[in-house]
């Protein structure tokens, strides 16, 4: 694919002409070939948008226009060329001059379909094209409602109920823990299970399951974690086998303790313990208390350093060598480590390790919103979710970030403002369709953010921000459900992510993305999990 631009660039065109001249000297040509001028494509665009950097999206199905600019004039009367277009026949006409050809489909294209246009190398329009020119684009999504409109309160409950099923119906049958993602079989996730555990009180309070059913599920989980599940200095691995409790390596060197994932698991367990205040649930509380007390947070200072380390392996030791440091998703690690009744760390570990002596602060403005801490534009939205599913950011802070609430609200508003501004012109981005965070993407998995924008929207980013941006998040929820729900909504709530640029909707659900939707919507509605987590520490 050639560099493409919607603007005419004489300098680029001159450079291309020189390039063609040099290539002409290098090519061994027959006399017949020498009779045709040799050209290259200066640009390829679709409806005036660049087509050299991935797929272009949101093109009207009845108004697609592919423009190719060549390094010199062509002659349409010499033949229509050998265009290959997945949408059928195209008409060719001159653009602003005879070096530009505009191709338009003869028939209306289908809605929300990916199309490929190619002009192969060879003879076209009285010239010899030295390299092929191509473009990939997708047509617009039908923006009409796919489901009947219901009151917002009912919609919130529907989303919570459907998403809750991931942790209830799809939980591992032996351990009760959350499977990593759809199709992960025996692989359960410790951090994602912590989020799933926090969904259980929501399920009871919303009437999805009975209190007795939730208590039995918690007993299964607590007994598995306290018995079968492998631990290292009280810390669990990122992944476990849901039947045997053995470690499933996350990577070659990450085959032992994961302090961050364990912190999310403990966060969920302590919130559940705060909820289980009935006499008949005393065994659940005591089992959780034993697991909590067994975590040797101080051991992960690696011999008394003023920082906590993320990983340790029984055969690779500290090979991962990752600090838990700076403003990210892992504040819960330090929050728990400072309050451990058995293995606490000192305040200096927090100051030097997590806060970097104040280096954690930001203070700059983005879209006229001041961001107190963290990287520019705030990073992926899960930074504002994972540690704050249990920890209420309202009224909490530290000597550096004095208000976690102000930090998270600013982060969410910046993320929303970026998608509304849509500087990269991604299809679908708007004030009503927003949210960049870690998720599946068309060719893998990535932590998306305003500074690493993959053109992919993940519903969890906006929905789990409901406490911080209730109006903007509710707008996004309506869009995800009513407009895109025919492809985005499934058995366990919303699928993980989608890209209108690539005409792609994930068919995956991931525990760490599903859990925050249920929990943070509930914290917005009733502060249930915030209250339960705080209650444990007040006992």
Short mmCIF file of N, CA, C and O in Angstrom, two decimals, residues 200-318:
data_model
loop_
_atom_site.label_atom_id
_atom_site.label_comp_id
_atom_site.label_asym_id
_atom_site.label_seq_id
_atom_site.Cartn_x
_atom_site.Cartn_y
_atom_site.Cartn_z
N UNK A 200 -20.69 -11.37 43.64
CA UNK A 200 -21.65 -12.20 44.37
C UNK A 200 -22.59 -11.38 45.26
O UNK A 200 -23.81 -11.61 45.23
N UNK A 201 -22.10 -10.43 46.06
CA UNK A 201 -23.05 -9.59 46.80
C UNK A 201 -24.02 -8.82 45.90
O UNK A 201 -25.19 -8.63 46.26
N UNK A 202 -23.54 -8.41 44.71
CA UNK A 202 -24.43 -7.74 43.77
C UNK A 202 -25.54 -8.69 43.34
O UNK A 202 -26.72 -8.32 43.30
N UNK A 203 -25.16 -9.94 43.05
CA UNK A 203 -26.14 -10.92 42.64
C UNK A 203 -27.21 -11.16 43.68
O UNK A 203 -28.39 -11.33 43.36
N UNK A 204 -26.80 -11.15 44.96
CA UNK A 204 -27.77 -11.34 46.04
C UNK A 204 -28.69 -10.13 46.16
O UNK A 204 -29.92 -10.26 46.20
N UNK A 205 -28.11 -8.94 46.21
CA UNK A 205 -28.89 -7.73 46.43
C UNK A 205 -29.82 -7.43 45.25
O UNK A 205 -30.88 -6.84 45.44
N UNK A 206 -29.44 -7.84 44.06
CA UNK A 206 -30.27 -7.61 42.88
C UNK A 206 -31.22 -8.77 42.61
O UNK A 206 -32.02 -8.71 41.66
N UNK A 207 -31.15 -9.83 43.41
CA UNK A 207 -32.07 -10.94 43.25
C UNK A 207 -31.71 -11.91 42.15
O UNK A 207 -32.55 -12.71 41.72
N UNK A 208 -30.46 -11.90 41.71
CA UNK A 208 -30.04 -12.85 40.67
C UNK A 208 -29.85 -14.25 41.25
O UNK A 208 -30.09 -15.24 40.55
N UNK A 209 -29.37 -14.33 42.49
CA UNK A 209 -29.20 -15.59 43.22
C UNK A 209 -29.60 -15.35 44.67
O UNK A 209 -29.71 -14.20 45.12
N UNK A 210 -29.81 -16.43 45.42
CA UNK A 210 -30.14 -16.26 46.83
C UNK A 210 -28.87 -16.09 47.65
O UNK A 210 -27.76 -16.41 47.20
N UNK A 211 -29.04 -15.58 48.85
CA UNK A 211 -27.89 -15.41 49.74
C UNK A 211 -27.25 -16.76 50.07
O UNK A 211 -26.02 -16.88 50.12
N UNK A 212 -28.07 -17.78 50.25
CA UNK A 212 -27.55 -19.12 50.56
C UNK A 212 -26.73 -19.66 49.39
O UNK A 212 -25.68 -20.29 49.58
N UNK A 213 -27.21 -19.43 48.17
CA UNK A 213 -26.47 -19.90 46.99
C UNK A 213 -25.12 -19.18 46.89
O UNK A 213 -24.09 -19.82 46.61
N UNK A 214 -25.12 -17.89 47.11
CA UNK A 214 -23.87 -17.13 47.04
C UNK A 214 -22.91 -17.58 48.13
O UNK A 214 -21.70 -17.69 47.90
N UNK A 215 -23.43 -17.83 49.33
CA UNK A 215 -22.59 -18.29 50.44
C UNK A 215 -21.96 -19.64 50.12
O UNK A 215 -20.77 -19.87 50.39
N UNK A 216 -22.72 -20.54 49.52
CA UNK A 216 -22.16 -21.84 49.15
C UNK A 216 -21.07 -21.70 48.10
O UNK A 216 -20.05 -22.39 48.15
N UNK A 217 -21.28 -20.81 47.14
CA UNK A 217 -20.23 -20.58 46.13
C UNK A 217 -18.98 -20.02 46.77
O UNK A 217 -17.85 -20.43 46.46
N UNK A 218 -19.15 -19.09 47.71
CA UNK A 218 -17.99 -18.53 48.42
C UNK A 218 -17.26 -19.61 49.22
O UNK A 218 -16.02 -19.62 49.27
N UNK A 219 -17.98 -20.51 49.84
CA UNK A 219 -17.33 -21.59 50.59
C UNK A 219 -16.47 -22.45 49.65
O UNK A 219 -15.34 -22.82 50.00
N UNK A 220 -17.00 -22.75 48.49
CA UNK A 220 -16.23 -23.53 47.51
C UNK A 220 -14.94 -22.82 47.14
O UNK A 220 -13.86 -23.41 47.11
N UNK A 221 -15.06 -21.53 46.88
CA UNK A 221 -13.89 -20.74 46.49
C UNK A 221 -12.87 -20.65 47.61
O UNK A 221 -11.67 -20.87 47.40
N UNK A 222 -13.33 -20.33 48.80
CA UNK A 222 -12.42 -20.14 49.94
C UNK A 222 -11.73 -21.45 50.30
O UNK A 222 -10.52 -21.48 50.59
N UNK A 223 -12.44 -22.54 50.28
CA UNK A 223 -11.83 -23.84 50.58
C UNK A 223 -10.78 -24.21 49.54
O UNK A 223 -9.73 -24.76 49.87
N UNK A 224 -11.05 -23.92 48.28
CA UNK A 224 -10.09 -24.20 47.22
C UNK A 224 -8.83 -23.34 47.38
O UNK A 224 -7.71 -23.83 47.29
N UNK A 225 -9.03 -22.05 47.62
CA UNK A 225 -7.89 -21.14 47.76
C UNK A 225 -7.07 -21.44 49.01
O UNK A 225 -5.84 -21.31 49.01
N UNK A 226 -7.74 -21.85 50.07
CA UNK A 226 -7.02 -22.14 51.31
C UNK A 226 -6.43 -23.54 51.36
O UNK A 226 -5.60 -23.83 52.22
N UNK A 227 -6.84 -24.40 50.42
CA UNK A 227 -6.38 -25.77 50.42
C UNK A 227 -5.58 -26.14 49.19
O UNK A 227 -4.35 -26.17 49.20
N UNK A 228 -6.24 -26.41 48.09
CA UNK A 228 -5.59 -26.92 46.88
C UNK A 228 -4.68 -25.90 46.19
O UNK A 228 -3.64 -26.26 45.64
N UNK A 229 -5.08 -24.66 46.15
CA UNK A 229 -4.38 -23.67 45.32
C UNK A 229 -2.94 -23.45 45.77
O UNK A 229 -2.68 -23.23 46.96
N UNK A 230 -2.03 -23.51 44.82
CA UNK A 230 -0.61 -23.34 45.11
C UNK A 230 -0.30 -21.90 45.47
O UNK A 230 -0.79 -20.96 44.82
N UNK A 231 0.53 -21.71 46.49
CA UNK A 231 0.92 -20.37 46.94
C UNK A 231 2.41 -20.31 47.18
O UNK A 231 3.06 -21.31 47.44
N UNK A 232 2.94 -19.09 47.14
CA UNK A 232 4.36 -18.84 47.38
C UNK A 232 4.45 -17.68 48.36
O UNK A 232 4.11 -16.55 47.98
N UNK A 233 4.82 -17.95 49.60
CA UNK A 233 4.82 -16.92 50.63
C UNK A 233 3.43 -16.28 50.73
O UNK A 233 3.30 -15.06 50.90
N UNK A 234 2.43 -17.10 50.57
CA UNK A 234 1.04 -16.66 50.69
C UNK A 234 0.47 -16.01 49.44
O UNK A 234 -0.69 -15.59 49.45
N UNK A 235 1.25 -15.96 48.37
CA UNK A 235 0.85 -15.25 47.15
C UNK A 235 0.55 -16.25 46.04
O UNK A 235 1.29 -17.22 45.83
N UNK A 236 -0.52 -16.00 45.31
CA UNK A 236 -0.96 -16.88 44.23
C UNK A 236 -0.33 -16.46 42.90
O UNK A 236 0.16 -15.34 42.74
N UNK A 237 -0.39 -17.37 41.94
CA UNK A 237 0.08 -17.06 40.59
C UNK A 237 -1.02 -16.34 39.81
O UNK A 237 -2.17 -16.26 40.25
N UNK A 238 -0.67 -15.84 38.66
CA UNK A 238 -1.65 -15.16 37.79
C UNK A 238 -2.75 -16.14 37.38
O UNK A 238 -3.94 -15.81 37.44
N UNK A 239 -2.35 -17.33 36.94
CA UNK A 239 -3.30 -18.35 36.51
C UNK A 239 -3.13 -19.61 37.34
O UNK A 239 -2.01 -19.96 37.75
N UNK A 240 -4.25 -20.29 37.56
CA UNK A 240 -4.26 -21.57 38.27
C UNK A 240 -5.06 -22.58 37.46
O UNK A 240 -5.95 -22.21 36.69
N UNK A 241 -4.76 -23.85 37.68
CA UNK A 241 -5.61 -24.90 37.17
C UNK A 241 -6.84 -25.00 38.07
O UNK A 241 -6.71 -25.19 39.28
N UNK A 242 -8.02 -24.84 37.51
CA UNK A 242 -9.23 -24.76 38.31
C UNK A 242 -9.62 -26.05 39.00
O UNK A 242 -10.44 -26.02 39.93
N UNK A 243 -9.04 -27.16 38.60
CA UNK A 243 -9.32 -28.44 39.25
C UNK A 243 -8.27 -28.79 40.28
O UNK A 243 -8.59 -29.15 41.41
N UNK A 244 -6.99 -28.67 39.89
CA UNK A 244 -5.91 -29.11 40.78
C UNK A 244 -5.34 -28.00 41.65
O UNK A 244 -4.72 -28.28 42.68
N UNK A 245 -5.48 -26.75 41.24
CA UNK A 245 -4.89 -25.64 41.99
C UNK A 245 -3.44 -25.38 41.64
O UNK A 245 -2.81 -24.49 42.22
N UNK A 246 -2.89 -26.15 40.69
CA UNK A 246 -1.49 -25.96 40.30
C UNK A 246 -1.32 -24.71 39.45
O UNK A 246 -2.26 -24.27 38.77
N UNK A 247 -0.12 -24.16 39.50
CA UNK A 247 0.20 -22.98 38.68
C UNK A 247 0.12 -23.31 37.20
O UNK A 247 0.61 -24.36 36.76
N UNK A 248 -0.49 -22.44 36.44
CA UNK A 248 -0.38 -22.43 34.99
C UNK A 248 0.45 -21.21 34.63
O UNK A 248 0.03 -20.08 34.89
N UNK A 249 1.66 -21.41 34.10
CA UNK A 249 2.54 -20.26 33.85
C UNK A 249 1.89 -19.22 32.93
O UNK A 249 1.26 -19.56 31.93
N UNK A 250 2.06 -17.96 33.31
CA UNK A 250 1.59 -16.85 32.47
C UNK A 250 2.60 -16.57 31.37
O UNK A 250 2.25 -16.13 30.28
N UNK A 251 3.87 -16.81 31.66
CA UNK A 251 4.95 -16.73 30.69
C UNK A 251 6.10 -17.57 31.24
O UNK A 251 6.01 -18.12 32.33
N UNK A 252 7.19 -17.65 30.49
CA UNK A 252 8.31 -18.52 30.89
C UNK A 252 8.82 -18.18 32.28
O UNK A 252 9.02 -19.07 33.11
N UNK A 253 9.03 -16.91 32.56
CA UNK A 253 9.56 -16.50 33.86
C UNK A 253 8.48 -16.18 34.88
O UNK A 253 8.76 -16.01 36.06
N UNK A 254 7.25 -16.07 34.42
CA UNK A 254 6.13 -15.74 35.30
C UNK A 254 5.37 -17.04 35.62
O UNK A 254 4.28 -17.28 35.14
N UNK A 255 6.00 -17.86 36.44
CA UNK A 255 5.42 -19.16 36.78
C UNK A 255 5.33 -19.37 38.29
O UNK A 255 5.37 -20.51 38.77
N UNK A 256 5.23 -18.26 39.00
CA UNK A 256 5.13 -18.34 40.45
C UNK A 256 4.21 -17.26 40.99
O UNK A 256 3.10 -17.07 40.49
N UNK A 257 4.68 -16.53 41.98
CA UNK A 257 3.84 -15.55 42.66
C UNK A 257 3.62 -14.31 41.81
O UNK A 257 4.55 -13.80 41.18
N UNK A 258 2.38 -13.82 41.83
CA UNK A 258 2.02 -12.55 41.18
C UNK A 258 1.33 -11.71 42.25
O UNK A 258 0.18 -11.94 42.60
N UNK A 259 2.05 -10.71 42.75
CA UNK A 259 1.56 -9.92 43.88
C UNK A 259 0.36 -9.05 43.50
O UNK A 259 -0.54 -8.85 44.31
N UNK A 260 0.34 -8.55 42.27
CA UNK A 260 -0.74 -7.66 41.85
C UNK A 260 -2.04 -8.43 41.68
O UNK A 260 -3.09 -8.03 42.19
N UNK A 261 -1.98 -9.56 40.97
CA UNK A 261 -3.20 -10.37 40.80
C UNK A 261 -3.71 -10.86 42.16
O UNK A 261 -4.92 -10.92 42.39
N UNK A 262 -2.78 -11.19 43.05
CA UNK A 262 -3.18 -11.61 44.39
C UNK A 262 -3.87 -10.48 45.15
O UNK A 262 -4.85 -10.71 45.86
N UNK A 263 -3.38 -9.26 44.98
CA UNK A 263 -4.02 -8.12 45.65
C UNK A 263 -5.47 -7.95 45.19
O UNK A 263 -6.36 -7.67 46.00
N UNK A 264 -5.72 -8.14 43.89
CA UNK A 264 -7.11 -8.04 43.40
C UNK A 264 -7.96 -9.17 43.95
O UNK A 264 -9.15 -8.97 44.24
N UNK A 265 -7.38 -10.35 44.10
CA UNK A 265 -8.11 -11.47 44.69
C UNK A 265 -8.44 -11.18 46.15
O UNK A 265 -9.59 -11.38 46.60
N UNK A 266 -7.47 -10.68 46.89
CA UNK A 266 -7.70 -10.35 48.30
C UNK A 266 -8.71 -9.22 48.43
O UNK A 266 -9.57 -9.22 49.32
N UNK A 267 -8.63 -8.24 47.54
CA UNK A 267 -9.61 -7.15 47.53
C UNK A 267 -11.02 -7.71 47.46
O UNK A 267 -11.92 -7.30 48.22
N UNK A 268 -11.24 -8.64 46.54
CA UNK A 268 -12.56 -9.24 46.41
C UNK A 268 -12.96 -10.06 47.62
O UNK A 268 -14.11 -10.00 48.08
N UNK A 269 -12.01 -10.82 48.15
CA UNK A 269 -12.31 -11.66 49.32
C UNK A 269 -12.68 -10.81 50.54
O UNK A 269 -13.61 -11.14 51.28
N UNK A 270 -11.96 -9.71 50.75
CA UNK A 270 -12.24 -8.87 51.92
C UNK A 270 -13.58 -8.16 51.77
O UNK A 270 -14.30 -7.97 52.77
N UNK A 271 -13.92 -7.76 50.54
CA UNK A 271 -15.24 -7.17 50.33
C UNK A 271 -16.32 -8.21 50.62
O UNK A 271 -17.36 -7.89 51.24
N UNK A 272 -16.10 -9.45 50.21
CA UNK A 272 -17.07 -10.52 50.49
C UNK A 272 -17.17 -10.79 51.98
O UNK A 272 -18.27 -11.02 52.52
N UNK A 273 -16.03 -10.74 52.67
CA UNK A 273 -16.04 -10.94 54.13
C UNK A 273 -16.82 -9.83 54.82
O UNK A 273 -17.54 -10.09 55.80
N UNK A 274 -16.68 -8.61 54.32
CA UNK A 274 -17.46 -7.51 54.89
C UNK A 274 -18.95 -7.69 54.67
O UNK A 274 -19.76 -7.24 55.48
N UNK A 275 -19.31 -8.35 53.58
CA UNK A 275 -20.72 -8.59 53.28
C UNK A 275 -21.28 -9.74 54.12
O UNK A 275 -22.46 -9.70 54.54
N UNK A 276 -20.47 -10.75 54.35
CA UNK A 276 -20.93 -11.96 55.06
C UNK A 276 -20.95 -11.71 56.57
O UNK A 276 -20.08 -12.18 57.32
N UNK A 277 -21.97 -10.98 57.03
CA UNK A 277 -22.04 -10.61 58.45
C UNK A 277 -23.08 -11.42 59.22
O UNK A 277 -23.40 -11.10 60.37
N UNK A 278 -23.59 -12.50 58.64
CA UNK A 278 -24.55 -13.34 59.33
C UNK A 278 -23.81 -14.41 60.15
O UNK A 278 -22.73 -14.85 59.76
N UNK A 279 -24.39 -14.82 61.30
CA UNK A 279 -23.72 -15.85 62.12
C UNK A 279 -23.40 -17.12 61.34
O UNK A 279 -22.34 -17.73 61.53
N UNK A 280 -24.30 -17.53 60.46
CA UNK A 280 -24.09 -18.76 59.70
C UNK A 280 -23.02 -18.62 58.62
O UNK A 280 -22.65 -19.62 57.97
N UNK A 281 -22.51 -17.40 58.44
CA UNK A 281 -21.44 -17.18 57.45
C UNK A 281 -20.08 -16.97 58.11
O UNK A 281 -19.11 -16.59 57.46
N UNK A 282 -20.00 -17.28 59.40
CA UNK A 282 -18.74 -17.07 60.14
C UNK A 282 -17.59 -17.88 59.55
O UNK A 282 -16.43 -17.44 59.57
N UNK A 283 -17.90 -19.09 59.04
CA UNK A 283 -16.84 -19.92 58.46
C UNK A 283 -16.24 -19.28 57.22
O UNK A 283 -15.03 -19.42 56.95
N UNK A 284 -17.05 -18.56 56.48
CA UNK A 284 -16.55 -17.86 55.29
C UNK A 284 -15.60 -16.74 55.72
O UNK A 284 -14.49 -16.60 55.17
N UNK A 285 -16.02 -15.98 56.70
CA UNK A 285 -15.18 -14.87 57.17
C UNK A 285 -13.85 -15.39 57.71
O UNK A 285 -12.79 -14.82 57.43
N UNK A 286 -13.87 -16.46 58.50
CA UNK A 286 -12.63 -16.97 59.09
C UNK A 286 -11.71 -17.55 58.02
O UNK A 286 -10.48 -17.39 58.08
N UNK A 287 -12.29 -18.21 56.99
CA UNK A 287 -11.47 -18.74 55.91
C UNK A 287 -10.79 -17.64 55.12
O UNK A 287 -9.61 -17.74 54.76
N UNK A 288 -11.53 -16.57 54.85
CA UNK A 288 -10.95 -15.42 54.15
C UNK A 288 -9.87 -14.76 54.99
O UNK A 288 -8.81 -14.38 54.49
N UNK A 289 -10.12 -14.65 56.27
CA UNK A 289 -9.14 -14.03 57.17
C UNK A 289 -7.82 -14.79 57.17
O UNK A 289 -6.74 -14.18 57.16
N UNK A 290 -7.89 -16.11 57.14
CA UNK A 290 -6.66 -16.92 57.10
C UNK A 290 -5.88 -16.69 55.81
O UNK A 290 -4.64 -16.60 55.82
N UNK A 291 -6.58 -16.61 54.70
CA UNK A 291 -5.92 -16.36 53.41
C UNK A 291 -5.24 -14.99 53.41
O UNK A 291 -4.09 -14.84 52.99
N UNK A 292 -5.93 -13.99 53.91
CA UNK A 292 -5.43 -12.61 53.99
C UNK A 292 -4.20 -12.52 54.87
O UNK A 292 -3.19 -11.90 54.50
N UNK A 293 -4.24 -13.17 56.00
CA UNK A 293 -3.12 -13.10 56.93
C UNK A 293 -1.89 -13.85 56.44
O UNK A 293 -0.77 -13.57 56.88
N UNK A 294 -2.07 -14.78 55.53
CA UNK A 294 -0.94 -15.59 55.05
C UNK A 294 -0.10 -14.87 54.00
O UNK A 294 1.03 -15.31 53.71
N UNK A 295 -0.58 -13.78 53.44
CA UNK A 295 0.17 -13.08 52.39
C UNK A 295 1.36 -12.34 53.00
O UNK A 295 1.18 -11.46 53.85
N UNK A 296 2.56 -12.68 52.55
CA UNK A 296 3.79 -12.07 53.08
C UNK A 296 4.19 -10.88 52.21
O UNK A 296 5.13 -10.93 51.43
N UNK A 297 3.46 -9.79 52.38
CA UNK A 297 3.71 -8.60 51.58
C UNK A 297 5.15 -8.13 51.75
O UNK A 297 5.81 -7.74 50.76
N UNK A 298 5.64 -8.12 52.96
CA UNK A 298 6.98 -7.59 53.23
C UNK A 298 8.08 -8.41 52.54
O UNK A 298 9.15 -7.88 52.22
N UNK A 299 7.83 -9.71 52.32
CA UNK A 299 8.84 -10.55 51.67
C UNK A 299 9.09 -10.07 50.25
O UNK A 299 10.19 -10.23 49.72
N UNK A 300 8.10 -9.41 49.64
CA UNK A 300 8.23 -8.95 48.26
C UNK A 300 8.92 -7.60 48.15
O UNK A 300 8.93 -7.00 47.07
N UNK A 301 9.53 -7.15 49.24
CA UNK A 301 10.46 -6.02 49.14
C UNK A 301 11.85 -6.52 48.74
O UNK A 301 12.78 -5.71 48.62
N UNK A 302 11.96 -7.82 48.56
CA UNK A 302 13.19 -8.44 48.07
C UNK A 302 14.38 -8.11 48.97
O UNK A 302 15.41 -7.61 48.53
N UNK A 303 14.17 -8.38 50.24
CA UNK A 303 15.25 -8.19 51.18
C UNK A 303 15.29 -6.83 51.82
O UNK A 303 16.36 -6.37 52.26
N UNK A 304 14.16 -6.12 51.84
CA UNK A 304 14.10 -4.86 52.54
C UNK A 304 14.27 -3.62 51.69
O UNK A 304 14.57 -2.54 52.22
N UNK A 305 14.10 -3.74 50.39
CA UNK A 305 14.15 -2.55 49.53
C UNK A 305 12.87 -1.73 49.74
O UNK A 305 11.86 -2.23 50.18
N UNK A 306 12.95 -0.47 49.39
CA UNK A 306 11.80 0.42 49.56
C UNK A 306 10.89 0.41 48.32
O UNK A 306 10.51 1.45 47.78
N UNK A 307 10.54 -0.78 47.89
CA UNK A 307 9.63 -0.97 46.78
C UNK A 307 9.14 -2.41 46.83
O UNK A 307 9.85 -3.29 47.33
N UNK A 308 7.94 -2.66 46.33
CA UNK A 308 7.43 -4.02 46.22
C UNK A 308 7.66 -4.54 44.81
O UNK A 308 7.57 -3.79 43.83
N UNK A 309 7.96 -5.84 44.72
CA UNK A 309 8.18 -6.48 43.44
C UNK A 309 6.95 -7.28 43.03
O UNK A 309 6.28 -7.89 43.85
N UNK A 310 6.67 -7.26 41.74
CA UNK A 310 5.45 -7.83 41.19
C UNK A 310 5.46 -9.36 41.22
O UNK A 310 4.47 -10.00 41.55
N UNK A 311 6.61 -9.99 40.82
CA UNK A 311 6.66 -11.43 40.61
C UNK A 311 7.80 -12.10 41.38
O UNK A 311 8.83 -11.48 41.65
N UNK A 312 7.60 -13.36 41.67
CA UNK A 312 8.69 -14.23 42.14
C UNK A 312 8.41 -15.64 41.63
O UNK A 312 7.25 -16.10 41.60
N UNK A 313 9.48 -16.33 41.22
CA UNK A 313 9.35 -17.68 40.68
C UNK A 313 10.17 -18.66 41.52
O UNK A 313 11.29 -18.32 41.94
N UNK A 314 9.66 -19.87 41.77
CA UNK A 314 10.42 -20.85 42.56
C UNK A 314 11.68 -21.34 41.86
O UNK A 314 12.61 -21.82 42.52
N UNK A 315 11.75 -21.24 40.53
CA UNK A 315 12.96 -21.68 39.83
C UNK A 315 13.65 -20.56 39.04
O UNK A 315 14.79 -20.70 38.66
N UNK A 316 12.95 -19.44 38.83
CA UNK A 316 13.55 -18.30 38.12
C UNK A 316 13.83 -17.14 39.06
O UNK A 316 14.34 -16.11 38.63
N UNK A 317 13.45 -17.30 40.33
CA UNK A 317 13.68 -16.30 41.36
C UNK A 317 13.03 -14.96 40.96
O UNK A 317 11.86 -14.92 40.65
N UNK A 318 13.80 -13.87 40.94
CA UNK A 318 13.25 -12.54 40.65
C UNK A 318 13.49 -12.15 39.19
O UNK A 318 13.62 -10.96 38.87
#
